[in-house]
Amino acid sequence: MPVRNVLDALTMRPTRFLTSSWPWRSLAYLTGGALIGIATICAVVVLLAAGLVLSVVVVGIAGYVATVLSGVAVGRLERWRMRLVDHAELPDPHRSPPAPGLRSWLRCRLREQATWRELGYTMLSALVLCWMDAAVVYAAVFVPTSLLFAPYYLYGETSLWTTVPLALCTPFALAVGAYPVTAWAGARAAMARALLAPRSDDTDAKLVELTRSRARLVDAFEVERRRIERDLHDGAQQRLVALSMQLGLARLELPAGSPAETQVAAAQDLAKEALSELRELIRGVHPKVLTDRGLAAAVGEAAGHAPVPVDLDLRLDRRLPDAVEVTAYFVVVEALANVAKHSEATRAAVSAGLIGERLHLDVRDDGRGGADPDRGTGLVGLADRVAAVDGTVALSSPPGGPTLVHVEIPCAW
Amino acid sequence: MLRHFGHEVVAAVADAPALLAAVAEHRPDVVVTDVRMPPGFSDEGLQAAIALRAADPDLPVLVLSQYVEQTYAAELLDSGRSAGVGYLLKDRIGDVSEFVDALVRVAAGRTVVDPEVVRQLLGRRRDPVQRLTPREREVLSLMAEGRSNTAIARALGVTEAAVAKHIGSLLAKLDLPPDADDHRRVRAVLAYLRG
């Protein structure tokens, strides 16, 4: 398992953990936390006092505003410090102000939820957490140090027979202490992350609109696909059938084996080839069975066309919204195409079910794994498609396999 | 085209309600319908066929379709009294005499399934089907299409006895009961392929 943050580090083998940099990073993180907390208290006290004193004149309001905004500075510092104990970076939850200038920046910040969450975090950390940080750091430093120097400062009071073994216990104390320090740093970072990470309501209205317009685009695209499917089916395909039938009738009129009959037979074969090509094309554009019978039936057909055997386990007792069905169907088709193209698998399995209001869909294979979205194996397109209906795609494909594509799509009724 | 072969077309209708009405009026020997019909252009034709067979389980119906999808074929095969149904791709209309032959077989109460659909079914049930010899697989496909032993023998250019032997051994390999009635046997094979 890759170690991404301190909490992961705790699950490493003790020998590896104790020789890694994680315990020291945790200690540094907590020391920083304690210092920042104490500095915050000083700063806030000063700002509030300034506000109080200056409130006689209007400028005093600036002191209060600055207090509120101290959270923004602390939040930024905390997100930067987070890299000590967590490889995953925390993105900035703040929007960019609509116009340049201090006034618009202030207005923008004071209206944001993120600003107030940061202030809450700052207060929490100044009043409670930083003291706990300090206590943990103090204990972690004090106990091993006092053990180490016991022979020195207890010289003459206690016999060396007692103090030297105590000093020799120092590495043991360090090793034992590394765990609570790291655990507290992990818990502390998790709290910070929960409060300081961007939330969906922080995103710009523009971004929400963008997602919506993308969903609309996908819908429009789907409507268009259906129209094309219908036009091809009711137009070109019917004409080809009629042509083939006419040729068949013409063949009946001609003596079998005559040059004319051979020609007509050849023409009829061409018409048939065109028909079957057109049929494949139409299925690719929009599978009729999906509209008529729903996801389970359509996935069953797709499995029937797949070059590797596919085990199906579809537990869908009702029809899902159109957009969800179409997306899920194309996910399965794309994933099965990937299985056939890249995995060298001998079997695949598709399972689907509704858990609460979400469709869960799994496509597995027993191939050689190593699927990589960055190498453009259609996985990115698949993720885009799913994202347009607010779904998520998770991929697990270690080298050597097996590969699992797990998709969840919310079904808004 | 059908007249050419001496069949009488008693009614040609444009949509599903008209089809139901025409069948009630003429009591035809066999109904030919398209899966897709006005007004909705979804699967009214198939639904009408299933409704007809629910009302009269012995009414032979041949459904023409543009879709290899066996979902439709399966629904049709499950309707009525499992006799006299056909599901053919429209492409087959071009092979005029074969098409008319299929129609006659359906009218006679046999089951006819398009080779293309059978191929897809075979693709779905790979594991036990893998154990068949290529020749047995050919026989299985032809059987699933609803052909008689005689027709299979003719298609493969072997004797009927050889066909019977192949059928016996492939039924054994697929754990299907041997059945002298080849119609019931076809149903068993189809049911097996549909898993």
Coordinates of C-alpha atoms in Angstrom, one line a residue:
Chain A
M1 CA 0.0 0.0 0.0
P2 CA 1.4 3.4 -0.9
V3 CA 2.0 5.6 2.2
R4 CA 0.3 8.9 1.4
N5 CA 0.1 10.5 4.9
V6 CA 0.9 9.9 8.5
L7 CA -2.1 7.8 9.2
D8 CA -1.0 5.4 6.5
A9 CA 2.5 5.6 8.0
L10 CA 1.2 4.1 11.2
T11 CA 0.3 0.9 9.4
M12 CA 3.9 0.4 8.1
R13 CA 6.1 -2.3 9.7
P14 CA 7.4 -0.9 13.0
T15 CA 11.1 -1.1 11.8
R16 CA 10.3 0.8 8.6
F17 CA 8.1 3.3 10.4
L18 CA 10.6 4.1 13.1
T19 CA 13.4 4.6 10.6
S20 CA 11.3 6.7 8.3
S21 CA 11.0 10.5 8.4
W22 CA 7.3 10.3 9.4
P23 CA 7.7 10.5 13.2
W24 CA 10.0 13.5 12.9
R25 CA 7.7 15.2 10.4
S26 CA 4.9 14.7 12.9
L27 CA 6.9 16.2 15.6
A28 CA 7.8 19.2 13.4
Y29 CA 4.1 19.6 12.4
L30 CA 2.9 19.6 16.0
T31 CA 5.6 22.0 17.1
G32 CA 4.6 24.3 14.3
G33 CA 1.0 23.9 15.3
A34 CA 1.7 24.9 18.9
L35 CA 3.7 27.9 17.9
I36 CA 1.2 29.1 15.4
G37 CA -1.6 28.7 17.9
I38 CA 0.2 30.8 20.5
A39 CA 1.1 33.4 17.8
T40 CA -2.5 33.5 16.8
I41 CA -3.7 34.2 20.3
C42 CA -1.2 37.0 20.6
A43 CA -2.2 38.5 17.2
V44 CA -5.9 38.2 17.9
V45 CA -5.6 39.8 21.3
V46 CA -3.6 42.7 19.9
L47 CA -6.1 43.1 17.0
L48 CA -9.1 43.1 19.3
A49 CA -7.5 45.5 21.7
A50 CA -6.7 47.8 18.8
G51 CA -10.2 47.5 17.6
L52 CA -11.5 48.3 21.0
V53 CA -9.2 51.3 21.5
L54 CA -9.7 52.6 18.0
S55 CA -13.5 52.1 17.9
V56 CA -13.7 55.6 19.2
V57 CA -12.8 56.5 15.6
V58 CA -14.2 54.6 12.7
V59 CA -10.9 53.0 11.8
G60 CA -11.5 50.6 14.7
I61 CA -13.7 48.4 12.5
A62 CA -10.6 47.5 10.6
G63 CA -9.3 45.7 13.7
Y64 CA -12.4 43.5 13.8
V65 CA -12.3 42.8 10.1
A66 CA -8.6 41.9 10.4
T67 CA -9.5 39.5 13.3
V68 CA -12.0 37.8 11.0
L69 CA -9.5 37.7 8.2
S70 CA -6.8 36.3 10.4
G71 CA -8.4 32.9 9.7
V72 CA -7.6 33.4 6.0
A73 CA -3.9 33.8 6.7
V74 CA -3.8 30.9 9.2
G75 CA -5.7 28.7 6.8
R76 CA -3.2 29.4 4.0
L77 CA -0.3 28.6 6.4
E78 CA -2.0 25.5 7.6
R79 CA -2.6 24.2 4.0
W80 CA 1.0 24.8 3.3
R81 CA 2.1 23.0 6.5
M82 CA -0.1 20.1 5.7
R83 CA 2.5 18.9 3.2
L84 CA 4.7 17.9 6.1
V85 CA 2.3 15.1 7.0
D86 CA 0.2 14.5 3.9
H87 CA 1.4 14.1 0.3
A88 CA -2.0 15.1 -1.0
E89 CA -2.2 18.8 -1.4
L90 CA -5.1 20.8 -0.1
P91 CA -6.5 23.1 -2.8
D92 CA -7.4 26.7 -1.9
P93 CA -11.1 26.9 -1.1
H94 CA -11.3 30.6 -1.9
R95 CA -12.8 32.1 -5.0
S96 CA -10.8 34.7 -6.9
P97 CA -12.3 38.1 -6.3
P98 CA -14.3 39.4 -9.3
A99 CA -12.4 42.7 -9.6
P100 CA -9.0 43.9 -8.6
G101 CA -8.6 46.1 -5.5
L102 CA -8.9 45.7 -1.8
R103 CA -12.5 46.5 -1.5
S104 CA -13.7 43.8 -3.9
W105 CA -11.3 41.3 -2.3
L106 CA -12.7 42.1 1.2
R107 CA -16.3 41.8 0.0
C108 CA -15.6 38.5 -1.7
R109 CA -13.8 37.1 1.3
L110 CA -16.4 38.1 3.9
R111 CA -19.2 36.6 1.8
E112 CA -17.5 33.2 1.6
Q113 CA -18.3 30.3 3.8
A114 CA -14.6 29.2 3.6
T115 CA -13.5 32.4 5.3
W116 CA -15.7 31.7 8.3
R117 CA -14.7 28.0 8.4
E118 CA -11.1 29.1 8.5
L119 CA -11.9 31.5 11.3
G120 CA -13.6 28.7 13.2
Y121 CA -10.6 26.5 12.7
T122 CA -8.3 29.3 13.9
M123 CA -10.3 29.8 17.1
L124 CA -10.5 26.1 17.8
S125 CA -6.8 25.6 17.2
A126 CA -5.9 28.6 19.3
L127 CA -8.1 27.7 22.2
V128 CA -7.8 24.0 22.3
L129 CA -5.7 22.2 19.8
C130 CA -2.5 24.1 20.0
W131 CA -2.3 23.4 23.8
M132 CA -2.7 19.7 23.1
D133 CA 0.0 20.0 20.4
A134 CA 2.2 21.6 23.0
A135 CA 1.4 18.9 25.6
V136 CA 2.2 16.1 23.1
V137 CA 5.4 17.7 21.9
Y138 CA 6.5 18.5 25.5
A139 CA 5.9 14.9 26.6
A140 CA 7.6 13.5 23.5
V141 CA 10.6 15.6 24.0
F142 CA 10.8 15.7 27.8
V143 CA 10.5 12.0 28.7
P144 CA 13.4 10.7 26.4
T145 CA 15.5 13.7 27.3
S146 CA 15.1 13.3 31.0
L147 CA 15.9 9.6 30.6
L148 CA 19.0 10.3 28.5
F149 CA 20.4 12.9 31.0
A150 CA 19.4 11.0 34.1
P151 CA 23.0 9.9 34.9
Y152 CA 24.1 13.5 34.7
Y153 CA 21.5 15.4 36.7
L154 CA 20.9 12.7 39.3
Y155 CA 24.6 12.3 39.8
G156 CA 25.4 11.9 43.5
E157 CA 21.7 11.5 44.4
T158 CA 21.0 8.1 42.9
S159 CA 23.6 5.3 42.1
L160 CA 24.7 4.9 38.5
W161 CA 23.3 1.4 38.7
T162 CA 19.9 2.8 38.4
T163 CA 20.4 5.8 36.2
V164 CA 22.6 4.3 33.4
P165 CA 20.0 1.6 32.6
L166 CA 17.5 4.5 32.5
A167 CA 19.6 6.3 30.0
L168 CA 19.9 3.1 28.0
C169 CA 16.1 3.0 27.8
T170 CA 16.0 6.3 25.8
P171 CA 15.8 4.7 22.3
F172 CA 13.0 2.5 23.6
A173 CA 11.1 5.5 24.9
L174 CA 11.7 7.3 21.6
A175 CA 10.3 4.3 19.7
V176 CA 7.2 4.1 22.0
G177 CA 6.7 7.8 21.9
A178 CA 6.8 8.0 18.1
Y179 CA 3.4 6.3 17.8
P180 CA 1.2 8.7 19.9
V181 CA 3.0 11.7 18.3
T182 CA 2.3 10.4 14.8
A183 CA -1.2 9.4 15.6
W184 CA -2.0 12.9 17.1
A185 CA -0.4 14.6 14.1
G186 CA -2.6 12.4 11.8
A187 CA -5.7 13.2 13.8
R188 CA -4.8 16.9 13.8
A189 CA -4.2 17.0 10.1
A190 CA -7.5 15.2 9.5
M191 CA -9.3 17.8 11.5
A192 CA -7.5 20.6 9.6
R193 CA -8.3 19.0 6.3
A194 CA -12.0 18.6 7.2
L195 CA -12.3 22.3 8.0
L196 CA -9.9 23.8 5.5
A197 CA -10.6 21.7 2.3
P198 CA -12.8 23.2 -0.3
R199 CA -16.4 22.1 -0.3
S200 CA -18.9 21.9 -3.1
D201 CA -20.6 25.1 -2.0
D202 CA -17.3 27.0 -2.3
T203 CA -17.0 26.4 -6.0
D204 CA -17.9 29.2 -8.3
A205 CA -21.4 29.4 -9.6
K206 CA -19.7 29.4 -12.9
L207 CA -18.3 26.0 -12.4
V208 CA -21.7 24.7 -11.3
E209 CA -23.2 26.2 -14.4
L210 CA -20.4 24.6 -16.5
T211 CA -21.2 21.2 -15.1
R212 CA -24.9 21.7 -15.8
S213 CA -24.2 22.9 -19.3
R214 CA -22.0 19.8 -19.8
A215 CA -24.8 17.6 -18.7
R216 CA -27.1 19.4 -21.0
L217 CA -24.7 18.9 -23.8
V218 CA -24.5 15.2 -23.1
D219 CA -28.3 15.1 -23.1
A220 CA -28.5 17.0 -26.4
F221 CA -25.9 14.6 -27.9
E222 CA -28.0 11.6 -26.7
V223 CA -31.2 13.0 -28.3
E224 CA -29.2 13.5 -31.5
R225 CA -27.9 10.0 -31.4
R226 CA -31.4 8.6 -31.0
R227 CA -32.6 10.7 -34.0
I228 CA -29.7 9.4 -36.1
E229 CA -30.5 5.8 -35.1
R230 CA -34.1 6.3 -36.0
D231 CA -33.3 7.9 -39.3
L232 CA -30.9 5.2 -40.3
H233 CA -33.2 2.5 -39.3
D234 CA -36.4 3.8 -40.9
G235 CA -34.6 5.2 -43.9
A236 CA -31.4 3.8 -45.3
Q237 CA -31.8 0.4 -43.7
Q238 CA -35.4 -0.2 -45.0
R239 CA -34.3 0.9 -48.5
L240 CA -31.5 -1.6 -48.4
V241 CA -33.9 -4.4 -47.3
A242 CA -36.3 -3.5 -50.2
L243 CA -33.4 -3.5 -52.6
S244 CA -32.2 -6.9 -51.4
M245 CA -35.8 -8.2 -51.8
Q246 CA -36.1 -6.8 -55.3
L247 CA -32.8 -8.4 -56.3
G248 CA -34.0 -11.7 -54.8
L249 CA -37.2 -11.5 -56.8
A250 CA -35.2 -10.7 -59.9
R251 CA -33.0 -13.7 -59.3
L252 CA -36.1 -15.9 -59.3
E253 CA -36.9 -14.7 -62.8
L254 CA -33.5 -15.5 -64.1
P255 CA -32.3 -19.0 -65.0
A256 CA -30.0 -20.2 -62.3
G257 CA -26.3 -20.0 -63.1
S258 CA -26.8 -17.7 -66.1
P259 CA -24.4 -14.7 -66.2
A260 CA -27.2 -12.3 -65.4
E261 CA -28.2 -14.3 -62.3
T262 CA -24.6 -14.4 -61.1
Q263 CA -24.4 -10.6 -61.4
V264 CA -27.6 -10.1 -59.5
A265 CA -26.5 -12.6 -56.8
A266 CA -23.3 -10.6 -56.4
A267 CA -25.3 -7.4 -56.1
Q268 CA -27.5 -8.9 -53.5
D269 CA -24.5 -10.0 -51.5
L270 CA -23.2 -6.4 -51.6
A271 CA -26.6 -5.2 -50.3
K272 CA -26.4 -7.7 -47.5
E273 CA -22.9 -6.7 -46.5
A274 CA -24.1 -3.1 -46.5
L275 CA -27.0 -4.1 -44.3
S276 CA -24.9 -5.8 -41.7
E277 CA -22.4 -3.0 -41.6
L278 CA -25.2 -0.5 -41.1
R279 CA -26.6 -2.7 -38.4
E280 CA -23.4 -2.6 -36.4
L281 CA -23.2 1.1 -37.0
I282 CA -26.7 1.7 -35.7
R283 CA -25.9 -0.4 -32.6
G284 CA -22.9 1.8 -31.9
V285 CA -24.9 5.0 -32.3
H286 CA -27.7 4.0 -30.0
P287 CA -28.8 0.6 -28.9
K288 CA -32.5 0.2 -29.4
V289 CA -32.8 -2.4 -26.8
L290 CA -31.6 0.0 -24.2
T291 CA -34.5 2.4 -24.9
D292 CA -37.0 -0.5 -25.0
R293 CA -35.9 -2.8 -22.3
G294 CA -33.5 -1.0 -20.1
L295 CA -30.0 -1.4 -18.8
A296 CA -29.9 -5.0 -17.8
A297 CA -31.1 -6.2 -21.3
A298 CA -28.7 -3.9 -23.1
V299 CA -25.7 -4.9 -21.0
G300 CA -26.7 -8.6 -21.7
E301 CA -26.6 -7.9 -25.4
A302 CA -23.3 -6.1 -25.1
A303 CA -21.9 -9.0 -23.2
G304 CA -23.1 -11.3 -26.0
H305 CA -21.1 -9.3 -28.6
A306 CA -17.9 -9.1 -26.5
P307 CA -15.0 -11.3 -27.7
V308 CA -14.3 -12.6 -24.2
P309 CA -16.9 -14.5 -22.1
V310 CA -18.7 -12.2 -19.7
D311 CA -20.4 -13.2 -16.4
L312 CA -23.3 -11.1 -15.6
D313 CA -24.8 -10.2 -12.2
L314 CA -27.3 -7.4 -12.7
R315 CA -29.7 -6.7 -9.9
L316 CA -31.8 -3.9 -11.3
D317 CA -35.4 -4.2 -10.5
R318 CA -36.6 -1.1 -12.2
R319 CA -35.8 1.3 -15.0
L320 CA -33.3 4.0 -14.3
P321 CA -33.3 7.6 -15.6
D322 CA -32.4 7.8 -19.3
A323 CA -29.2 9.6 -18.8
V324 CA -28.0 7.1 -16.1
E325 CA -28.9 4.1 -18.3
V326 CA -27.1 5.5 -21.4
T327 CA -24.0 6.4 -19.4
A328 CA -23.8 3.1 -17.6
Y329 CA -24.3 1.2 -20.8
F330 CA -21.5 3.1 -22.6
V331 CA -19.3 2.5 -19.6
V332 CA -19.8 -1.2 -19.9
V333 CA -19.3 -1.2 -23.6
E334 CA -16.1 0.9 -23.3
A335 CA -14.8 -1.2 -20.5
L336 CA -15.5 -4.4 -22.3
A337 CA -13.8 -3.0 -25.4
N338 CA -10.8 -2.2 -23.3
V339 CA -10.8 -5.7 -21.9
A340 CA -10.7 -7.1 -25.4
K341 CA -8.1 -4.7 -26.6
H342 CA -5.6 -4.4 -23.8
S343 CA -6.0 -6.9 -21.0
E344 CA -5.5 -10.3 -22.7
A345 CA -8.1 -11.5 -20.2
T346 CA -9.9 -14.8 -20.6
R347 CA -13.0 -13.8 -18.6
A348 CA -14.8 -10.6 -17.6
A349 CA -17.6 -9.9 -15.2
V350 CA -20.1 -7.2 -15.1
S351 CA -22.1 -6.6 -11.9
A352 CA -24.6 -3.8 -11.2
G353 CA -27.0 -3.0 -8.4
L354 CA -28.8 -0.1 -6.7
I355 CA -27.5 0.8 -3.3
G356 CA -29.8 3.5 -1.9
E357 CA -30.2 6.1 -4.6
R358 CA -26.9 5.2 -6.4
L359 CA -26.2 2.8 -9.2
H360 CA -23.1 0.8 -8.5
L361 CA -21.5 -0.8 -11.5
D362 CA -18.4 -3.0 -11.6
V363 CA -16.5 -4.4 -14.6
R364 CA -13.8 -6.8 -13.8
D365 CA -11.4 -8.9 -15.8
D366 CA -8.7 -11.4 -15.0
G367 CA -6.2 -9.8 -17.5
R368 CA -2.7 -8.5 -17.0
G369 CA -3.8 -5.2 -15.4
G370 CA -1.7 -2.1 -15.6
A371 CA -4.5 0.0 -17.1
D372 CA -3.4 3.6 -17.0
P373 CA -5.8 6.5 -17.6
D374 CA -2.9 8.7 -18.7
R375 CA -2.1 6.4 -21.6
G376 CA -5.4 7.2 -23.1
T377 CA -7.1 3.9 -23.2
G378 CA -10.6 5.4 -23.4
L379 CA -10.6 5.6 -19.6
V380 CA -10.5 9.3 -19.6
G381 CA -13.4 9.6 -22.0
L382 CA -15.3 7.1 -19.8
A383 CA -14.6 9.3 -16.7
D384 CA -15.8 12.4 -18.5
R385 CA -19.0 10.7 -19.5
V386 CA -19.6 9.6 -15.9
A387 CA -18.7 13.0 -14.5
A388 CA -21.3 14.6 -16.7
V389 CA -24.0 12.8 -14.7
D390 CA -22.3 13.5 -11.4
G391 CA -20.9 10.0 -11.1
T392 CA -17.5 8.7 -10.1
V393 CA -15.1 6.2 -11.6
A394 CA -12.6 4.3 -9.6
L395 CA -10.0 2.1 -11.3
S396 CA -7.9 -0.6 -9.7
S397 CA -5.4 -2.2 -12.1
P398 CA -2.2 -3.4 -10.6
P399 CA 0.4 -4.8 -12.9
G400 CA -0.5 -8.5 -13.3
G401 CA -4.1 -7.8 -12.8
P402 CA -6.9 -8.2 -12.1
T403 CA -8.5 -4.9 -13.3
L404 CA -11.6 -3.5 -11.7
V405 CA -13.5 -0.5 -12.9
H406 CA -16.0 0.7 -10.3
V407 CA -18.6 3.3 -11.3
E408 CA -21.2 5.0 -9.1
I409 CA -23.9 7.2 -10.6
P410 CA -26.5 9.0 -8.5
C411 CA -30.1 8.3 -9.7
A412 CA -32.1 11.4 -9.1
W413 CA -35.7 10.4 -9.5
Chain B
M1 CA -43.6 -11.6 -53.4
L2 CA -45.6 -14.0 -51.3
R3 CA -48.2 -14.2 -54.0
H4 CA -45.5 -15.3 -56.3
F5 CA -45.2 -18.4 -54.3
G6 CA -48.9 -19.0 -54.1
H7 CA -49.6 -17.6 -50.7
E8 CA -52.6 -15.3 -50.3
V9 CA -52.0 -12.0 -48.4
V10 CA -55.3 -11.3 -46.7
A11 CA -54.4 -7.9 -45.2
A12 CA -51.5 -5.6 -45.1
V13 CA -51.7 -3.1 -42.3
A14 CA -49.6 -0.1 -41.2
D15 CA -49.7 -0.1 -37.4
A16 CA -50.2 -2.3 -34.4
P17 CA -53.9 -1.6 -33.6
A18 CA -54.8 -2.3 -37.2
L19 CA -52.8 -5.5 -37.1
L20 CA -54.8 -6.8 -34.1
A21 CA -58.0 -5.8 -35.8
A22 CA -57.1 -7.5 -39.1
V23 CA -56.1 -10.7 -37.3
A24 CA -59.4 -10.8 -35.5
E25 CA -61.2 -10.3 -38.8
H26 CA -59.4 -12.7 -41.1
R27 CA -58.1 -15.4 -38.8
P28 CA -55.0 -15.8 -40.9
D29 CA -52.8 -18.9 -41.1
V30 CA -49.7 -16.9 -40.2
V31 CA -48.9 -13.3 -39.2
V32 CA -45.8 -11.5 -40.4
T33 CA -44.9 -8.4 -38.5
D34 CA -42.1 -6.0 -38.1
V35 CA -40.7 -5.2 -34.6
R36 CA -40.9 -1.5 -35.2
M37 CA -44.2 -0.1 -36.2
P38 CA -46.1 3.2 -36.1
P39 CA -47.2 5.1 -34.0
G40 CA -44.3 4.9 -31.6
F41 CA -41.6 3.2 -33.6
S42 CA -40.4 1.4 -30.6
D43 CA -41.4 -2.2 -30.4
E44 CA -45.2 -2.1 -31.0
G45 CA -44.9 -4.8 -33.6
L46 CA -43.3 -7.2 -31.2
Q47 CA -45.8 -6.3 -28.4
A48 CA -48.6 -6.9 -30.8
A49 CA -47.2 -10.3 -31.8
I50 CA -46.9 -11.3 -28.1
A51 CA -50.5 -10.0 -27.4
L52 CA -51.8 -12.0 -30.4
R53 CA -50.2 -15.2 -29.1
A54 CA -51.4 -14.5 -25.6
A55 CA -54.9 -14.4 -27.0
D56 CA -54.4 -17.3 -29.3
P57 CA -51.4 -19.4 -28.3
D58 CA -51.5 -21.5 -31.5
L59 CA -51.4 -18.5 -33.9
P60 CA -48.2 -18.7 -35.9
V61 CA -46.3 -15.4 -36.0
L62 CA -43.2 -14.5 -37.9
V63 CA -41.5 -11.4 -36.6
L64 CA -39.1 -9.5 -38.8
S65 CA -36.5 -7.4 -37.2
Q66 CA -33.6 -5.2 -37.8
Y67 CA -32.0 -6.3 -34.5
V68 CA -29.8 -9.2 -33.8
E69 CA -30.5 -8.5 -30.1
Q70 CA -31.8 -11.7 -28.7
T71 CA -33.8 -10.0 -26.0
Y72 CA -36.6 -9.5 -28.5
A73 CA -36.3 -13.0 -29.9
A74 CA -36.4 -14.4 -26.3
E75 CA -39.6 -12.5 -25.5
L76 CA -41.3 -13.8 -28.6
L77 CA -40.2 -17.4 -28.0
D78 CA -41.6 -17.2 -24.5
S79 CA -45.0 -16.2 -25.8
G80 CA -47.9 -18.5 -26.6
R81 CA -47.7 -22.2 -26.7
S82 CA -44.1 -22.4 -27.9
A83 CA -45.1 -23.4 -31.4
G84 CA -45.1 -21.6 -34.7
V85 CA -42.9 -18.7 -33.9
G86 CA -40.2 -17.2 -36.1
Y87 CA -37.7 -14.4 -35.5
L88 CA -35.8 -13.4 -38.6
L89 CA -33.6 -10.5 -39.5
K90 CA -35.0 -8.5 -42.4
D91 CA -31.9 -9.3 -44.4
R92 CA -33.3 -12.8 -45.0
I93 CA -36.2 -11.4 -47.1
G94 CA -33.6 -11.0 -49.9
D95 CA -33.2 -14.8 -50.0
V96 CA -36.7 -15.1 -51.3
S97 CA -37.2 -18.8 -51.4
E98 CA -35.5 -19.4 -48.0
F99 CA -37.7 -16.7 -46.5
V100 CA -40.9 -18.2 -47.9
D101 CA -39.7 -21.6 -46.7
A102 CA -39.2 -20.2 -43.2
L103 CA -42.7 -18.7 -43.3
V104 CA -44.1 -22.1 -44.3
R105 CA -42.3 -23.8 -41.4
V106 CA -43.6 -21.2 -38.9
A107 CA -47.2 -21.6 -40.3
A108 CA -46.7 -25.4 -39.8
G109 CA -46.1 -24.7 -36.1
R110 CA -42.3 -24.9 -36.0
T111 CA -39.8 -22.6 -34.5
V112 CA -37.4 -20.6 -36.7
V113 CA -34.7 -18.4 -35.3
D114 CA -32.3 -16.3 -37.4
P115 CA -28.8 -17.8 -37.8
E116 CA -27.3 -14.4 -36.8
V117 CA -29.2 -14.5 -33.5
V118 CA -28.2 -18.1 -33.0
R119 CA -24.6 -17.1 -33.6
Q120 CA -24.9 -14.6 -30.9
L121 CA -26.4 -17.0 -28.5
L122 CA -23.6 -19.5 -29.2
G123 CA -21.2 -16.7 -28.4
R124 CA -22.8 -16.2 -25.0
R125 CA -22.6 -19.7 -23.9
R126 CA -19.0 -20.4 -24.7
D127 CA -17.8 -22.8 -22.1
P128 CA -19.8 -26.0 -22.7
V129 CA -20.2 -25.1 -26.4
Q130 CA -16.4 -25.1 -26.6
R131 CA -16.3 -28.8 -26.0
L132 CA -18.2 -29.5 -29.2
T133 CA -16.4 -30.5 -32.4
P134 CA -16.7 -27.9 -35.2
R135 CA -19.1 -30.2 -37.0
E136 CA -21.3 -30.6 -33.9
R137 CA -21.3 -26.8 -33.6
E138 CA -22.5 -26.5 -37.1
V139 CA -25.3 -29.0 -36.4
L140 CA -26.2 -27.1 -33.2
S141 CA -26.5 -23.8 -35.0
L142 CA -28.7 -25.3 -37.7
M143 CA -30.8 -27.0 -35.1
A144 CA -31.3 -23.8 -33.1
E145 CA -32.5 -22.1 -36.3
G146 CA -35.3 -24.6 -36.2
R147 CA -34.3 -26.9 -39.1
S148 CA -35.3 -30.5 -39.3
N149 CA -32.8 -33.4 -39.5
T150 CA -33.4 -33.7 -43.2
A151 CA -32.7 -30.0 -43.8
I152 CA -29.6 -30.1 -41.7
A153 CA -28.4 -33.2 -43.6
R154 CA -29.0 -31.4 -46.8
A155 CA -27.3 -28.2 -45.7
L156 CA -24.2 -30.0 -44.6
G157 CA -24.2 -32.6 -47.4
V158 CA -24.1 -35.6 -45.0
T159 CA -26.6 -38.4 -44.4
E160 CA -29.5 -38.1 -42.0
A161 CA -28.0 -40.9 -39.9
A162 CA -24.8 -38.9 -39.4
V163 CA -26.9 -35.9 -38.4
A164 CA -28.8 -37.9 -35.9
K165 CA -25.5 -39.2 -34.4
H166 CA -24.1 -35.7 -34.1
I167 CA -27.3 -34.5 -32.5
G168 CA -27.2 -37.3 -30.0
S169 CA -23.6 -36.6 -29.0
L170 CA -24.0 -32.9 -28.7
L171 CA -27.1 -33.2 -26.6
A172 CA -25.2 -35.5 -24.3
K173 CA -22.3 -33.0 -24.1
L174 CA -24.7 -30.2 -23.2
D175 CA -26.6 -32.3 -20.7
L176 CA -29.8 -32.0 -22.6
P177 CA -32.4 -34.8 -22.7
P178 CA -32.5 -36.7 -26.0
D179 CA -35.9 -36.2 -27.5
A180 CA -37.3 -37.8 -30.6
D181 CA -39.6 -34.8 -31.3
D182 CA -37.3 -32.4 -33.0
H183 CA -39.5 -29.4 -32.3
R184 CA -39.3 -29.9 -28.5
R185 CA -35.6 -30.5 -29.0
V186 CA -35.2 -27.1 -30.7
R187 CA -36.9 -25.5 -27.8
A188 CA -34.5 -27.3 -25.4
V189 CA -31.5 -26.1 -27.3
L190 CA -32.7 -22.5 -27.4
A191 CA -33.6 -22.5 -23.8
Y192 CA -30.1 -23.9 -23.1
L193 CA -28.4 -21.3 -25.2
R194 CA -30.3 -18.5 -23.6
G195 CA -28.9 -19.7 -20.3

